[in-house]
Amino acid sequence: MLSFVNSFMSWYLKRRIPQMEYAFENAAEVQQQMFKSLLAQAGRTSFGRDFHVKDIKTIEEYRNRVPLFQYDDIKPYIKRVMQGEQRVLWPGDINWFAKSSGTTSDKSKFIPVSYDALEDCQFRGSRDILAWYYYHNPEAKVFQGKALIIGGSHQVNELSPDSFYGDLSAVMMNNLPFIANFLATPSIDIALMADWEHKMQKMIDSTYDENVTNVSGVPSWTMLLLKGVMEKTGASSILDVWPNLELYVHGGVNFAPYRSQFAELVGERDIQYRETYNASEGFFGIQDTVGKDMALMMDYGIFYEFIKVEDLDSENPRCYWIDEIEINRNYALVINTNAGLWRYVIGDTIKFTSKNPYRFVISGRTKSYINAFGEELMVENAENAISAAQIKCKCQVSEFTAAPVYLTNTSKGRHEWAIEFAREPASLEEFSIVLDDELKKCNSDYEAKRHGDLALLLPIVNKCKEGTFYNWLKAKQKLGGQHKVPKLCNERKILEEILKIDKNE
């Protein structure tokens, strides 16, 4: 039976390949069509009437008439939808909201999720990543076993009799087709448990004896689960427990610093890895083949705009669409979606690495960087430097964060790091020097500020006890799902909280 299901799903999923190839090769045309289609839908909403979008003919007119929106700007419209009013942001009914607490704020965000966004964006992205996997691996047997999904820890909650919220994974699980639920593990009652620590143990107990063929989740939480399964079973590798495991789909953070740790958990026979760029606001990118950066998905009901990072603080920054972007430049991502987010600044930064297809890497967050001394250190720089330092110092980094030590009248500035190691370096001093050298290689501005200790001194590296970052997330009620510790901050609040937890343990 499952062999037939696997063959059918392979055929069914790969039917999308020609459509994706067309969108890759004709990105500007597809995005133009998407713009017109979305604008027509916006014209049928309260938002569209407020900004007279029916009169807009061109992308340039749209930029001039509709302002950029942060969450607080669009929140009044979202509140109206949450209270049961429809056709406010999107002409279709919106009954679901993805609750997102973010990484640098304690405020909860409620992101509208329309039926169109679920079907044409979120579920399409989940299917497309598998379509490419089967395309490149004709003998794949993903559907001959179970998909282990490591989602968030929010139950579905009722806003009103016809309106519900939860984290994105909860929203998606409650709308999955029957076959997807049948082939997923753990059961939905465990997957939606609110107590993350209790849920983690339940997941371990209920999945270790399943035939798991693929896993999806954020690397840090996935590693926690895999280690728990191995501890329960006494296995030396996860493939001893799940011999048919062949694919890990990950997202949320850069995978490079975790790769060596996964290799150890998996054992001698490696599995395949695919990255996705999936957020509460939309599904934006997939790694369509091994060894490549992610491809920006053009036909998911999203029209993209991009702001040069250096222009972000301008009063009215210029936005560019896909036909105007440059390679190897950092852009803040702006989205217009089939859930009614219009000119919405999502808070992520990306850098294009190629055109046709438009491939990119996530370079950071608009609020997650260090630029205290003109060094403009992005998360991508930090993650690449950490990855290189791990190899050279023969160690493994589990988690890290960094912040500036500001100039005083008597001392120069520097960066301070808090790092939790899975395997410690032989010398923390040597690691600090290597990390500093790798940061210089990644970022010329950092190198210039470090030259001759001109503005920056050698970074301070604090070694944190095991569990420090987990306990910070627990204290913030951010265990599980897409939650993670910000890698870089321009102020010291998070770093000092983590160092305090480490000291008090």
Short mmCIF file of C-alpha atoms in Angstrom, two decimals:
data_model
loop_
_atom_site.label_atom_id
_atom_site.label_comp_id
_atom_site.label_asym_id
_atom_site.label_seq_id
_atom_site.Cartn_x
_atom_site.Cartn_y
_atom_site.Cartn_z
CA MET A 1 0.00 0.00 0.00
CA LEU A 2 2.67 2.54 1.04
CA SER A 3 4.76 1.61 -1.99
CA PHE A 4 1.81 2.64 -4.20
CA VAL A 5 1.34 5.85 -2.19
CA ASN A 6 5.04 6.65 -2.65
CA SER A 7 4.90 6.10 -6.44
CA PHE A 8 1.71 8.13 -6.78
CA MET A 9 3.06 11.03 -4.70
CA SER A 10 6.31 11.05 -6.67
CA TRP A 11 4.31 11.40 -9.93
CA TYR A 12 1.87 13.91 -8.45
CA LEU A 13 4.55 16.19 -6.95
CA LYS A 14 6.83 16.23 -9.99
CA ARG A 15 4.03 17.60 -12.17
CA ARG A 16 4.90 20.99 -10.66
CA ILE A 17 8.49 20.97 -11.94
CA PRO A 18 7.77 22.57 -15.36
CA GLN A 19 5.73 25.33 -13.70
CA MET A 20 8.58 26.09 -11.29
CA GLU A 21 11.15 26.05 -14.08
CA TYR A 22 9.06 28.53 -16.06
CA ALA A 23 8.78 30.82 -13.02
CA PHE A 24 12.55 30.56 -12.43
CA GLU A 25 13.35 31.51 -16.02
CA ASN A 26 10.69 34.23 -16.36
CA ALA A 27 10.77 35.77 -12.92
CA ALA A 28 10.02 39.37 -13.96
CA GLU A 29 7.03 38.33 -16.09
CA VAL A 30 5.62 36.10 -13.33
CA GLN A 31 6.08 38.81 -10.71
CA GLN A 32 4.38 41.38 -12.96
CA GLN A 33 1.40 39.05 -13.27
CA MET A 34 1.43 38.48 -9.52
CA PHE A 35 1.45 42.23 -8.90
CA LYS A 36 -1.61 42.77 -11.12
CA SER A 37 -3.47 39.85 -9.60
CA LEU A 38 -2.82 40.95 -6.02
CA LEU A 39 -3.70 44.55 -6.79
CA ALA A 40 -7.05 43.44 -8.23
CA GLN A 41 -7.78 41.58 -4.99
CA ALA A 42 -6.68 44.54 -2.86
CA GLY A 43 -9.17 46.73 -4.69
CA ARG A 44 -11.99 44.68 -3.16
CA THR A 45 -10.93 45.43 0.44
CA SER A 46 -11.20 48.24 2.97
CA PHE A 47 -7.42 48.65 2.77
CA GLY A 48 -7.61 49.01 -1.00
CA ARG A 49 -10.33 51.63 -0.78
CA ASP A 50 -8.33 53.60 1.79
CA PHE A 51 -5.40 53.85 -0.63
CA HIS A 52 -7.41 53.98 -3.87
CA VAL A 53 -5.51 51.04 -5.32
CA LYS A 54 -8.07 50.53 -8.12
CA ASP A 55 -6.57 53.56 -9.85
CA ILE A 56 -3.02 52.20 -9.72
CA LYS A 57 -1.57 50.92 -13.00
CA THR A 58 2.15 50.52 -12.39
CA ILE A 59 4.55 49.33 -9.72
CA GLU A 60 5.94 52.86 -9.46
CA GLU A 61 2.46 54.29 -8.79
CA TYR A 62 1.93 51.62 -6.14
CA ARG A 63 5.16 52.58 -4.37
CA ASN A 64 4.20 56.24 -4.39
CA ARG A 65 0.66 55.75 -3.09
CA VAL A 66 0.94 52.91 -0.56
CA PRO A 67 3.47 53.42 2.27
CA LEU A 68 5.72 50.78 3.78
CA PHE A 69 4.19 49.00 6.77
CA GLN A 70 5.75 47.62 9.93
CA TYR A 71 3.56 45.39 12.10
CA ASP A 72 2.45 48.23 14.35
CA ASP A 73 1.37 50.20 11.28
CA ILE A 74 -0.84 47.47 9.86
CA LYS A 75 -2.06 46.21 13.24
CA PRO A 76 -5.27 48.32 13.28
CA TYR A 77 -6.41 46.54 10.11
CA ILE A 78 -5.45 43.13 11.54
CA LYS A 79 -7.39 43.86 14.75
CA ARG A 80 -10.53 44.49 12.73
CA VAL A 81 -10.16 41.08 11.07
CA MET A 82 -9.52 39.42 14.44
CA GLN A 83 -12.77 40.91 15.69
CA GLY A 84 -14.65 39.19 12.88
CA GLU A 85 -14.78 41.87 10.17
CA GLN A 86 -14.02 40.52 6.70
CA ARG A 87 -12.75 42.02 3.41
CA VAL A 88 -10.48 44.31 5.39
CA LEU A 89 -7.09 43.21 4.04
CA TRP A 90 -8.06 40.34 1.73
CA PRO A 91 -11.35 39.66 -0.09
CA GLY A 92 -11.56 36.04 1.07
CA ASP A 93 -12.58 35.16 4.62
CA ILE A 94 -9.72 35.02 7.12
CA ASN A 95 -10.39 32.82 10.14
CA TRP A 96 -6.84 31.83 11.07
CA PHE A 97 -3.96 33.81 12.56
CA ALA A 98 -0.38 32.70 13.08
CA LYS A 99 0.87 33.96 16.42
CA SER A 100 4.49 35.03 16.26
CA SER A 101 6.37 36.49 19.19
CA GLY A 102 9.45 37.39 17.14
CA THR A 103 13.02 37.15 18.41
CA THR A 104 13.77 40.65 19.64
CA SER A 105 10.43 41.65 21.14
CA ASP A 106 8.11 40.23 23.76
CA LYS A 107 5.10 41.49 21.81
CA SER A 108 2.89 38.93 20.10
CA LYS A 109 2.15 39.41 16.45
CA PHE A 110 -0.99 37.96 14.88
CA ILE A 111 -0.37 37.32 11.19
CA PRO A 112 -3.50 36.75 9.08
CA VAL A 113 -3.54 33.41 7.23
CA SER A 114 -6.07 33.18 4.41
CA TYR A 115 -7.16 29.99 2.68
CA ASP A 116 -5.27 31.21 -0.41
CA ALA A 117 -2.09 31.68 1.63
CA LEU A 118 -2.39 28.20 3.11
CA GLU A 119 -3.04 26.44 -0.18
CA ASP A 120 -1.04 28.49 -2.70
CA CYS A 121 1.89 29.43 -0.47
CA GLN A 122 2.44 27.37 2.70
CA PHE A 123 1.28 23.96 1.47
CA ARG A 124 2.64 24.57 -2.03
CA GLY A 125 6.08 25.26 -0.58
CA SER A 126 5.95 22.07 1.48
CA ARG A 127 5.03 20.07 -1.62
CA ASP A 128 7.57 21.77 -3.88
CA ILE A 129 10.56 20.96 -1.68
CA LEU A 130 9.59 17.28 -1.99
CA ALA A 131 8.92 17.62 -5.72
CA TRP A 132 12.52 18.65 -6.32
CA TYR A 133 13.80 15.96 -3.95
CA TYR A 134 11.97 13.25 -5.90
CA TYR A 135 13.06 14.81 -9.19
CA HIS A 136 16.73 14.48 -8.24
CA ASN A 137 16.25 11.18 -6.36
CA PRO A 138 13.92 8.90 -8.39
CA GLU A 139 14.40 6.05 -5.91
CA ALA A 140 13.32 8.15 -2.92
CA LYS A 141 10.91 6.46 -0.50
CA VAL A 142 9.85 9.37 1.69
CA PHE A 143 6.18 8.35 1.53
CA GLN A 144 6.87 4.76 2.50
CA GLY A 145 7.27 5.91 6.09
CA LYS A 146 6.40 8.73 8.44
CA ALA A 147 7.27 12.42 8.37
CA LEU A 148 8.46 13.63 11.76
CA ILE A 149 7.39 17.25 12.10
CA ILE A 150 8.90 19.26 14.95
CA GLY A 151 6.54 22.19 15.21
CA GLY A 152 5.85 24.83 17.81
CA SER A 153 4.21 24.57 21.18
CA HIS A 154 0.99 26.54 20.85
CA GLN A 155 -2.41 24.96 20.83
CA VAL A 156 -5.11 26.38 18.63
CA ASN A 157 -6.96 29.05 20.55
CA GLU A 158 -10.31 30.66 19.88
CA LEU A 159 -10.52 34.39 19.21
CA SER A 160 -14.21 34.27 18.39
CA PRO A 161 -16.65 31.48 17.37
CA ASP A 162 -15.23 31.54 13.82
CA SER A 163 -11.68 32.76 14.41
CA PHE A 164 -8.61 30.90 15.72
CA TYR A 165 -4.89 31.39 16.34
CA GLY A 166 -1.80 29.36 17.09
CA ASP A 167 1.75 29.25 15.84
CA LEU A 168 2.12 28.56 12.12
CA SER A 169 2.72 24.82 12.57
CA ALA A 170 -0.49 24.54 14.61
CA VAL A 171 -2.48 26.40 11.95
CA MET A 172 -1.08 24.18 9.21
CA MET A 173 -1.62 20.94 11.12
CA ASN A 174 -5.26 21.83 11.67
CA ASN A 175 -5.71 22.31 7.93
CA LEU A 176 -3.66 19.40 6.58
CA PRO A 177 -5.33 16.96 4.16
CA PHE A 178 -6.06 13.50 5.50
CA ILE A 179 -3.15 11.78 3.73
CA ALA A 180 -0.63 14.22 5.22
CA ASN A 181 -1.94 13.63 8.74
CA PHE A 182 -1.90 9.88 8.15
CA LEU A 183 1.78 9.98 7.14
CA ALA A 184 2.90 12.36 9.91
CA THR A 185 4.21 11.68 13.38
CA PRO A 186 3.67 12.40 16.25
CA SER A 187 -0.11 12.42 16.45
CA ILE A 188 -1.75 15.83 16.31
CA ASP A 189 -2.70 15.78 20.01
CA ILE A 190 1.03 15.53 20.89
CA ALA A 191 2.17 17.88 18.12
CA LEU A 192 -0.08 20.63 19.47
CA MET A 193 0.77 20.26 23.15
CA ALA A 194 1.44 23.64 24.78
CA ASP A 195 4.02 22.47 27.37
CA TRP A 196 7.18 22.15 25.27
CA GLU A 197 9.20 20.04 27.72
CA HIS A 198 6.33 17.59 28.28
CA LYS A 199 5.70 17.56 24.55
CA MET A 200 9.35 16.78 23.78
CA GLN A 201 9.26 13.70 26.01
CA LYS A 202 5.97 12.59 24.47
CA MET A 203 7.47 13.03 21.00
CA ILE A 204 10.44 10.88 21.93
CA ASP A 205 8.23 8.16 23.42
CA SER A 206 5.84 8.09 20.46
CA THR A 207 8.26 8.31 17.53
CA TYR A 208 11.28 6.15 18.38
CA ASP A 209 9.59 2.97 17.11
CA GLU A 210 8.05 4.55 13.99
CA ASN A 211 9.42 4.12 10.46
CA VAL A 212 10.60 7.73 10.10
CA THR A 213 11.85 8.55 6.60
CA ASN A 214 12.03 12.35 6.82
CA VAL A 215 12.29 15.02 9.50
CA SER A 216 11.52 18.73 9.37
CA GLY A 217 12.21 21.40 11.97
CA VAL A 218 14.61 24.04 13.27
CA PRO A 219 18.10 22.49 13.74
CA SER A 220 18.48 23.28 17.46
CA TRP A 221 15.15 21.68 18.44
CA THR A 222 15.65 18.79 16.02
CA MET A 223 19.01 17.97 17.60
CA LEU A 224 17.39 17.96 21.03
CA LEU A 225 14.80 15.43 19.86
CA LEU A 226 17.32 13.21 18.05
CA LYS A 227 19.56 13.10 21.12
CA GLY A 228 16.55 12.21 23.27
CA VAL A 229 15.56 9.37 20.93
CA MET A 230 19.12 8.01 20.92
CA GLU A 231 19.33 8.22 24.70
CA LYS A 232 16.03 6.36 25.09
CA THR A 233 17.03 3.58 22.71
CA GLY A 234 20.73 3.40 23.55
CA ALA A 235 21.54 3.80 19.85
CA SER A 236 24.91 5.11 18.70
CA SER A 237 23.40 6.87 15.67
CA ILE A 238 19.93 7.98 14.68
CA LEU A 239 20.04 5.64 11.67
CA ASP A 240 20.20 2.73 14.12
CA VAL A 241 16.75 3.86 15.26
CA TRP A 242 15.33 5.00 11.91
CA PRO A 243 17.27 3.06 9.23
CA ASN A 244 15.09 4.46 6.43
CA LEU A 245 15.65 8.11 7.32
CA GLU A 246 16.79 9.84 4.12
CA LEU A 247 15.85 13.54 4.26
CA TYR A 248 16.03 16.42 6.72
CA VAL A 249 14.23 19.65 5.80
CA HIS A 250 15.41 22.57 7.90
CA GLY A 251 14.96 26.30 8.21
CA GLY A 252 14.90 29.17 10.67
CA VAL A 253 18.68 29.45 11.12
CA ASN A 254 21.85 28.93 9.09
CA PHE A 255 22.52 25.19 9.01
CA ALA A 256 26.30 25.42 8.52
CA PRO A 257 27.24 25.64 12.24
CA TYR A 258 25.09 22.55 12.94
CA ARG A 259 26.18 20.37 10.03
CA SER A 260 29.04 18.59 11.80
CA GLN A 261 26.85 17.85 14.82
CA PHE A 262 24.16 16.34 12.60
CA ALA A 263 26.78 14.25 10.81
CA GLU A 264 27.77 12.75 14.18
CA LEU A 265 24.16 12.02 15.12
CA VAL A 266 23.35 10.47 11.76
CA GLY A 267 26.42 8.22 11.64
CA GLU A 268 28.42 6.75 8.79
CA ARG A 269 25.70 6.79 6.11
CA ASP A 270 24.71 10.39 5.53
CA ILE A 271 21.24 11.67 4.68
CA GLN A 272 20.22 14.53 2.41
CA TYR A 273 19.48 18.04 3.62
CA ARG A 274 17.24 20.70 2.11
CA GLU A 275 16.70 24.25 3.35
CA THR A 276 13.48 26.26 3.26
CA TYR A 277 12.66 29.88 4.01
CA ASN A 278 9.27 29.60 5.66
CA ALA A 279 7.81 32.19 8.04
CA SER A 280 4.42 33.00 9.54
CA GLU A 281 4.08 35.68 6.87
CA GLY A 282 4.71 33.34 3.95
CA PHE A 283 6.79 30.60 2.32
CA PHE A 284 9.46 32.38 0.29
CA GLY A 285 12.24 30.04 -0.77
CA ILE A 286 13.34 26.44 -1.19
CA GLN A 287 16.61 24.70 -1.85
CA ASP A 288 15.65 22.94 -5.07
CA THR A 289 18.84 20.91 -5.29
CA VAL A 290 21.70 19.92 -3.03
CA GLY A 291 24.61 22.33 -2.71
CA LYS A 292 22.70 25.34 -4.01
CA ASP A 293 21.39 28.45 -2.30
CA MET A 294 17.62 28.78 -2.05
CA ALA A 295 15.51 29.80 -5.03
CA LEU A 296 13.04 32.64 -4.48
CA MET A 297 9.58 31.29 -5.32
CA MET A 298 7.81 33.64 -7.71
CA ASP A 299 4.36 32.04 -8.01
CA TYR A 300 3.29 31.66 -4.37
CA GLY A 301 0.85 34.57 -4.28
CA ILE A 302 3.56 37.03 -3.18
CA PHE A 303 4.91 40.13 -4.89
CA TYR A 304 8.37 40.97 -3.55
CA GLU A 305 10.07 44.31 -3.03
CA PHE A 306 13.56 44.96 -1.70
CA ILE A 307 15.21 47.82 0.21
CA LYS A 308 18.97 48.23 0.28
CA VAL A 309 20.01 47.67 3.90
CA GLU A 310 22.02 50.89 3.96
CA ASP A 311 18.83 52.81 3.05
CA LEU A 312 16.64 51.30 5.78
CA ASP A 313 16.91 54.26 8.13
CA SER A 314 15.97 56.74 5.42
CA GLU A 315 12.66 58.52 5.79
CA ASN A 316 11.31 57.13 2.52
CA PRO A 317 13.67 54.40 1.29
CA ARG A 318 13.62 53.42 -2.37
CA CYS A 319 12.18 49.95 -3.03
CA TYR A 320 13.22 47.71 -5.91
CA TRP A 321 11.38 44.81 -7.49
CA ILE A 322 12.93 41.61 -8.81
CA ASP A 323 13.90 43.08 -12.19
CA GLU A 324 16.01 45.76 -10.48
CA ILE A 325 18.02 43.84 -7.88
CA GLU A 326 21.82 43.46 -7.79
CA ILE A 327 23.82 40.36 -6.94
CA ASN A 328 25.75 40.24 -3.63
CA ARG A 329 23.94 43.18 -2.06
CA ASN A 330 22.02 42.95 1.24
CA TYR A 331 18.33 43.78 0.92
CA ALA A 332 15.55 44.04 3.48
CA LEU A 333 12.61 41.98 2.28
CA VAL A 334 9.23 43.64 1.67
CA ILE A 335 6.21 41.46 0.84
CA ASN A 336 2.73 41.84 -0.62
CA THR A 337 0.78 38.65 0.02
CA ASN A 338 -2.39 36.70 -0.66
CA ALA A 339 -3.21 37.00 3.05
CA GLY A 340 -3.42 40.80 2.90
CA LEU A 341 0.01 41.97 4.04
CA TRP A 342 0.72 45.01 1.87
CA ARG A 343 4.21 46.49 1.50
CA TYR A 344 5.04 44.71 4.73
CA VAL A 345 8.65 44.92 5.98
CA ILE A 346 9.11 41.43 7.35
CA GLY A 347 12.36 42.12 9.21
CA ASP A 348 14.67 39.70 7.34
CA THR A 349 17.56 40.56 5.07
CA ILE A 350 18.61 38.48 2.07
CA LYS A 351 21.44 38.56 -0.46
CA PHE A 352 21.03 37.34 -4.03
CA THR A 353 23.75 35.05 -5.32
CA SER A 354 22.44 34.52 -8.89
CA LYS A 355 19.70 35.36 -11.39
CA ASN A 356 17.58 33.01 -13.51
CA PRO A 357 16.90 31.40 -11.17
CA TYR A 358 17.07 34.07 -8.51
CA ARG A 359 18.96 32.34 -5.72
CA PHE A 360 19.66 33.90 -2.35
CA VAL A 361 20.89 33.39 1.19
CA ILE A 362 19.31 34.80 4.32
CA SER A 363 21.87 37.28 5.60
CA GLY A 364 20.19 38.33 8.83
CA ARG A 365 17.49 40.39 10.45
CA THR A 366 16.95 44.13 10.10
CA LYS A 367 17.29 44.38 13.87
CA SER A 368 19.89 41.62 14.32
CA TYR A 369 23.33 42.99 13.49
CA ILE A 370 26.16 44.92 15.13
CA ASN A 371 27.05 48.32 13.78
CA ALA A 372 28.29 50.12 16.89
CA PHE A 373 31.57 51.22 15.30
CA GLY A 374 30.75 51.25 11.58
CA GLU A 375 31.63 47.55 11.21
CA GLU A 376 28.19 46.52 9.83
CA LEU A 377 28.54 42.93 11.02
CA MET A 378 25.65 40.84 9.66
CA VAL A 379 24.39 37.50 10.98
CA GLU A 380 25.66 35.81 7.82
CA ASN A 381 29.20 37.04 8.61
CA ALA A 382 28.99 35.74 12.17
CA GLU A 383 27.63 32.32 11.16
CA ASN A 384 30.27 31.85 8.45
CA ALA A 385 33.04 32.85 10.85
CA ILE A 386 31.75 30.49 13.55
CA SER A 387 31.58 27.64 11.02
CA ALA A 388 35.18 28.21 9.93
CA ALA A 389 36.45 28.60 13.50
CA GLN A 390 34.82 25.31 14.49
CA ILE A 391 36.77 23.46 11.83
CA LYS A 392 40.10 25.12 12.59
CA CYS A 393 39.77 24.71 16.37
CA LYS A 394 38.22 21.23 16.19
CA CYS A 395 35.23 22.19 18.30
CA GLN A 396 31.44 22.40 17.96
CA VAL A 397 29.29 25.43 18.75
CA SER A 398 25.71 24.77 19.87
CA GLU A 399 24.51 28.35 20.27
CA PHE A 400 25.95 31.85 20.31
CA THR A 401 25.08 35.51 20.57
CA ALA A 402 27.17 38.67 20.47
CA ALA A 403 26.86 42.37 21.30
CA PRO A 404 29.18 45.39 21.42
CA VAL A 405 31.24 46.62 24.34
CA TYR A 406 31.00 50.35 23.79
CA LEU A 407 33.82 52.87 23.83
CA THR A 408 34.60 54.67 27.07
CA ASN A 409 36.94 57.50 27.95
CA THR A 410 39.58 54.98 28.94
CA SER A 411 39.08 52.02 26.59
CA LYS A 412 38.30 51.16 23.00
CA GLY A 413 35.30 49.17 21.88
CA ARG A 414 35.08 45.50 21.05
CA HIS A 415 32.56 42.72 20.58
CA GLU A 416 31.60 40.32 23.35
CA TRP A 417 30.37 36.80 22.59
CA ALA A 418 28.49 34.24 24.66
CA ILE A 419 29.02 30.75 23.21
CA GLU A 420 27.72 27.37 24.29
CA PHE A 421 29.93 24.56 22.98
CA ALA A 422 28.87 20.99 22.22
CA ARG A 423 32.60 20.24 22.06
CA GLU A 424 34.95 22.76 23.61
CA PRO A 425 38.08 24.07 21.88
CA ALA A 426 41.44 23.16 23.39
CA SER A 427 42.09 26.86 24.00
CA LEU A 428 39.41 29.52 24.33
CA GLU A 429 42.06 32.17 23.67
CA GLU A 430 43.04 30.51 20.39
CA PHE A 431 39.37 30.23 19.42
CA SER A 432 38.91 33.99 20.03
CA ILE A 433 41.85 34.78 17.76
CA VAL A 434 40.65 32.43 15.00
CA LEU A 435 37.10 33.79 15.23
CA ASP A 436 38.46 37.31 14.94
CA ASP A 437 40.51 36.36 11.88
CA GLU A 438 37.52 34.71 10.21
CA LEU A 439 35.33 37.76 10.86
CA LYS A 440 37.97 39.89 9.13
CA LYS A 441 37.81 37.58 6.11
CA CYS A 442 33.99 37.79 6.02
CA ASN A 443 33.60 41.53 6.49
CA SER A 444 35.96 44.24 5.19
CA ASP A 445 34.40 46.92 7.43
CA TYR A 446 35.10 44.80 10.51
CA GLU A 447 38.64 44.20 9.24
CA ALA A 448 39.21 47.93 8.78
CA LYS A 449 38.02 48.73 12.32
CA ARG A 450 40.20 45.95 13.74
CA HIS A 451 43.33 47.02 11.83
CA GLY A 452 45.96 47.96 14.37
CA ASP A 453 43.22 47.90 17.04
CA LEU A 454 42.11 51.18 15.50
CA ALA A 455 38.52 51.16 16.76
CA LEU A 456 37.95 47.59 17.87
CA LEU A 457 39.95 45.34 20.15
CA LEU A 458 40.07 41.54 20.01
CA PRO A 459 36.62 40.14 20.88
CA ILE A 460 35.85 38.71 24.32
CA VAL A 461 34.50 35.14 24.19
CA ASN A 462 32.56 33.80 27.18
CA LYS A 463 32.11 30.03 27.41
CA CYS A 464 28.61 29.25 28.69
CA LYS A 465 27.47 26.13 30.51
CA GLU A 466 25.38 23.53 28.72
CA GLY A 467 21.71 24.51 28.72
CA THR A 468 22.26 28.27 29.17
CA PHE A 469 20.57 29.28 25.91
CA TYR A 470 17.77 26.76 26.43
CA ASN A 471 17.10 28.24 29.86
CA TRP A 472 17.02 31.78 28.43
CA LEU A 473 14.41 30.70 25.89
CA LYS A 474 12.47 28.90 28.61
CA ALA A 475 12.49 32.03 30.78
CA LYS A 476 11.11 33.98 27.80
CA GLN A 477 8.46 31.27 27.16
CA LYS A 478 9.96 30.70 23.72
CA LEU A 479 10.69 26.98 23.69
CA GLY A 480 10.15 25.08 20.45
CA GLY A 481 9.00 25.94 16.95
CA GLN A 482 10.74 28.81 15.17
CA HIS A 483 11.98 30.42 18.40
CA LYS A 484 15.68 31.10 18.63
CA VAL A 485 18.16 33.36 20.37
CA PRO A 486 19.13 36.42 18.29
CA LYS A 487 22.66 35.93 17.01
CA LEU A 488 23.69 39.59 16.99
CA CYS A 489 22.31 42.63 18.79
CA ASN A 490 23.35 46.26 18.66
CA GLU A 491 22.60 46.61 22.37
CA ARG A 492 23.60 44.41 25.30
CA LYS A 493 20.29 43.44 26.96
CA ILE A 494 20.06 39.86 25.62
CA LEU A 495 23.78 39.14 26.03
CA GLU A 496 23.72 40.28 29.65
CA GLU A 497 20.60 38.21 30.39
CA ILE A 498 22.31 35.11 28.99
CA LEU A 499 25.54 35.74 30.90
CA LYS A 500 23.51 36.22 34.08
CA ILE A 501 21.74 32.86 33.57
CA ASP A 502 25.10 31.21 32.93
CA LYS A 503 26.57 32.71 36.10
CA ASN A 504 23.62 31.70 38.29
CA GLU A 505 23.38 28.09 37.13
#
